[in-house]
Amino acid sequence: MEIINFLKWRYATKAFDITKEVPSEKLNIIKKAFNLTATSYGLQPIKLVIIKNKELQQELLQYSMNQKQIVSASHVLVFCIQTDIDKSFVNEYFKRVHDLRQTSKEILKPFEDFLVDDFEQKSQQEIEEWATKQAYLAMGNIMTVCALEQVDSCPMEGFLSEEYDKVLKLGEHNLKSVLLLPIGYRSENDRFASMTKVRKQDEDAVLEL
């Protein structure tokens, strides 16, 4: 039940204590957890950009619906998708499988060929929609990890992705921003911290057959 208590403790933090910084050891846990997140086919079409530069956070505020968490948070996590998911991207994944597991290339080839063909038939929009779903998986995982580490967070979809991409020069890395997660420590003045969590009853949220 301990994890349930941590999830009850977690909430979408509205005000961070600007004087408190997430220590490097906790940030390293978050980075490792991101890399260990499950993704479709194991392809990892996502990348995490971590912002800790206060001037940069201030610049991005105007493209974040003026949500103050962007500037008061210790760090802002930007969940990005790869935009260059093609044959070479798939081939690189299977090279990692071969190198790390020593799996025969003959065994891997049918699945590798299937994925190459599958992605070649998808439009760029379809590929990016697929990749974005993987970013949501990663954010959910990271929010849980943050709760376990008692690091506060606030998931955000309300921001101007194209402007973020320009400021952070994400296009140079074949990346596109899709989600934000400011992290840090809640302010004593955040009245939302003490509010009762509003959820359905368990039996109304789960259907058992």
Coordinates of C-alpha atoms in Angstrom, one line a residue:
M1 CA 0.0 0.0 0.0
E2 CA 3.0 2.3 0.3
I3 CA 2.9 3.3 -3.4
I4 CA -0.8 4.1 -3.0
N5 CA 0.0 6.6 -0.2
F6 CA 2.6 8.2 -2.5
L7 CA 0.1 8.5 -5.3
K8 CA -2.4 10.1 -2.9
W9 CA 0.3 12.6 -1.9
R10 CA 0.9 13.5 -5.5
Y11 CA -1.1 16.4 -7.1
A12 CA -0.7 18.8 -10.0
T13 CA 1.5 21.3 -8.3
K14 CA 0.3 24.9 -9.0
A15 CA 3.1 26.7 -7.1
F16 CA 6.6 25.6 -6.5
D17 CA 9.1 26.8 -3.9
I18 CA 11.6 28.7 -6.1
T19 CA 14.3 28.3 -3.4
K20 CA 14.3 24.6 -3.5
E21 CA 16.2 22.5 -6.2
V22 CA 15.8 18.9 -7.1
P23 CA 19.1 17.3 -6.2
S24 CA 21.2 15.6 -8.8
E25 CA 20.8 12.1 -7.4
K26 CA 17.0 12.4 -7.8
L27 CA 17.4 13.9 -11.2
N28 CA 19.5 10.9 -12.2
I29 CA 16.8 8.5 -11.0
I30 CA 14.3 10.4 -13.2
K31 CA 16.6 10.2 -16.2
K32 CA 17.1 6.4 -15.8
A33 CA 13.4 5.9 -15.3
F34 CA 12.7 7.8 -18.5
N35 CA 15.1 5.6 -20.4
L36 CA 13.5 2.4 -18.9
T37 CA 10.0 3.4 -19.8
A38 CA 8.1 0.9 -21.9
T39 CA 7.5 2.0 -25.5
S40 CA 5.8 0.3 -28.5
Y41 CA 8.1 -2.2 -30.1
G42 CA 10.8 -1.0 -27.7
L43 CA 11.8 1.6 -30.3
Q44 CA 12.0 4.6 -27.9
P45 CA 10.9 7.3 -30.4
I46 CA 11.1 9.9 -27.6
K47 CA 13.7 12.0 -25.9
L48 CA 13.7 14.0 -22.6
V49 CA 15.0 17.6 -22.6
I50 CA 15.8 18.9 -19.1
I51 CA 15.8 22.7 -18.6
K52 CA 17.3 24.1 -15.4
N53 CA 18.4 27.5 -16.8
K54 CA 16.2 30.2 -15.1
E55 CA 16.6 32.7 -17.9
L56 CA 15.5 30.1 -20.4
Q57 CA 12.5 29.2 -18.2
Q58 CA 11.5 32.8 -18.1
E59 CA 11.7 33.1 -21.9
L60 CA 9.5 30.1 -22.3
L61 CA 6.8 31.4 -19.9
Q62 CA 5.2 33.4 -22.7
Y63 CA 4.8 30.2 -24.7
S64 CA 3.3 28.3 -21.8
M65 CA 0.0 30.1 -21.3
N66 CA 1.8 32.1 -18.6
Q67 CA 1.6 29.2 -16.2
K68 CA 3.9 30.3 -13.4
Q69 CA 5.1 26.7 -12.7
I70 CA 7.4 27.1 -15.7
V71 CA 9.5 29.7 -13.9
S72 CA 9.1 28.6 -10.3
A73 CA 9.9 24.9 -10.9
S74 CA 13.4 23.6 -10.1
H75 CA 13.5 22.0 -13.6
V76 CA 11.2 21.8 -16.6
L77 CA 11.1 18.4 -18.3
V78 CA 10.2 18.6 -22.0
F79 CA 8.9 15.4 -23.5
C80 CA 9.8 15.2 -27.2
I81 CA 9.2 12.9 -30.1
Q82 CA 11.6 11.9 -32.8
T83 CA 10.5 13.2 -36.2
D84 CA 13.0 11.1 -38.2
I85 CA 11.6 7.6 -37.6
D86 CA 12.6 5.8 -40.8
K87 CA 14.5 2.7 -41.9
S88 CA 17.8 3.7 -40.4
F89 CA 16.0 4.5 -37.0
V90 CA 14.5 0.9 -37.0
N91 CA 17.8 -0.6 -38.1
E92 CA 19.6 1.1 -35.3
Y93 CA 17.2 -0.4 -32.8
F94 CA 17.8 -3.9 -34.1
K95 CA 21.6 -3.4 -34.0
R96 CA 21.2 -2.6 -30.3
V97 CA 19.2 -5.8 -29.8
H98 CA 21.9 -7.8 -31.6
D99 CA 24.8 -6.2 -29.7
L100 CA 23.2 -6.4 -26.3
R101 CA 21.5 -9.8 -26.5
Q102 CA 23.7 -11.5 -29.1
T103 CA 20.5 -12.5 -30.9
S104 CA 21.1 -13.9 -34.4
K105 CA 20.5 -11.4 -37.2
E106 CA 18.7 -14.1 -39.0
I107 CA 16.2 -14.4 -36.2
L108 CA 15.8 -10.6 -36.0
K109 CA 15.5 -10.0 -39.7
P110 CA 11.8 -10.9 -40.3
F111 CA 10.6 -8.6 -37.5
E112 CA 13.0 -5.9 -38.6
D113 CA 11.7 -6.1 -42.2
F114 CA 8.1 -6.0 -40.9
L115 CA 8.7 -2.8 -38.9
V116 CA 10.6 -1.1 -41.7
D117 CA 7.8 -1.8 -44.1
D118 CA 5.2 -0.8 -41.6
F119 CA 6.7 2.6 -40.9
E120 CA 7.4 3.3 -44.6
Q121 CA 3.7 2.9 -45.3
K122 CA 2.7 5.4 -42.5
S123 CA 2.3 9.1 -43.1
Q124 CA 4.5 11.5 -41.1
Q125 CA 1.4 12.5 -39.2
E126 CA 0.6 8.9 -38.3
I127 CA 4.2 8.3 -37.2
E128 CA 4.1 11.4 -35.0
E129 CA 0.8 10.5 -33.5
W130 CA 2.2 7.1 -32.6
A131 CA 5.3 8.6 -31.1
T132 CA 3.3 11.0 -29.1
K133 CA 1.4 8.1 -27.4
Q134 CA 4.8 6.9 -26.3
A135 CA 5.6 10.3 -24.7
Y136 CA 2.4 10.0 -22.7
L137 CA 3.5 6.6 -21.4
A138 CA 6.8 8.1 -20.4
M139 CA 5.2 11.0 -18.6
G140 CA 2.9 8.8 -16.6
N141 CA 5.9 6.7 -15.6
I142 CA 7.9 9.7 -14.6
M143 CA 5.1 11.2 -12.6
T144 CA 4.9 8.0 -10.5
V145 CA 8.6 8.0 -10.0
C146 CA 8.6 11.6 -8.9
A147 CA 5.9 10.7 -6.4
L148 CA 7.9 7.9 -5.0
E149 CA 10.9 10.2 -4.7
Q150 CA 8.6 12.9 -3.2
V151 CA 9.4 15.3 -6.0
D152 CA 6.4 17.4 -7.0
S153 CA 5.3 17.8 -10.6
C154 CA 2.7 19.3 -12.8
P155 CA 1.8 17.7 -16.2
M156 CA 1.1 20.2 -19.0
E157 CA -0.3 20.1 -22.5
G158 CA -1.1 23.8 -22.7
F159 CA 1.9 25.3 -24.4
L160 CA 3.0 26.4 -27.9
S161 CA 5.0 23.5 -29.1
E162 CA 6.3 25.2 -32.3
E163 CA 7.6 28.1 -30.2
Y164 CA 9.3 25.8 -27.7
D165 CA 10.9 24.0 -30.7
K166 CA 12.3 27.3 -32.0
V167 CA 13.7 28.5 -28.7
L168 CA 15.2 25.1 -27.8
K169 CA 16.3 24.5 -31.4
L170 CA 14.8 21.1 -31.3
G171 CA 14.5 20.8 -35.1
E172 CA 18.3 20.5 -35.3
H173 CA 18.0 17.3 -33.3
N174 CA 14.9 16.0 -35.3
L175 CA 12.8 16.5 -32.2
K176 CA 9.3 18.0 -31.6
S177 CA 8.0 18.9 -28.1
V178 CA 4.7 17.4 -27.1
L179 CA 4.4 17.6 -23.3
L180 CA 5.8 19.5 -20.3
L181 CA 6.4 18.4 -16.7
P182 CA 7.8 21.1 -14.4
I183 CA 9.2 19.4 -11.3
G184 CA 10.4 20.7 -7.9
Y185 CA 9.0 21.1 -4.4
R186 CA 5.6 22.5 -3.5
S187 CA 5.3 26.0 -2.1
E188 CA 3.8 26.3 1.4
N189 CA 1.4 28.8 -0.2
D190 CA 0.0 26.4 -2.7
R191 CA -3.6 25.9 -1.4
F192 CA -4.1 23.0 -3.8
A193 CA -1.6 20.9 -1.8
S194 CA -4.0 20.3 1.0
M195 CA -7.2 19.8 -1.0
T196 CA -8.9 16.4 -1.0
K197 CA -8.2 14.4 -4.1
V198 CA -11.3 14.1 -6.3
R199 CA -11.6 10.7 -7.9
K200 CA -14.4 8.2 -8.7
Q201 CA -14.9 5.3 -6.3
D202 CA -12.6 2.4 -7.1
E203 CA -15.6 0.2 -8.2
D204 CA -16.7 2.9 -10.6
A205 CA -13.2 3.3 -12.2
V206 CA -12.6 -0.4 -12.7
L207 CA -14.7 -3.1 -14.5
E208 CA -13.9 -6.6 -13.6
L209 CA -15.2 -9.4 -15.9

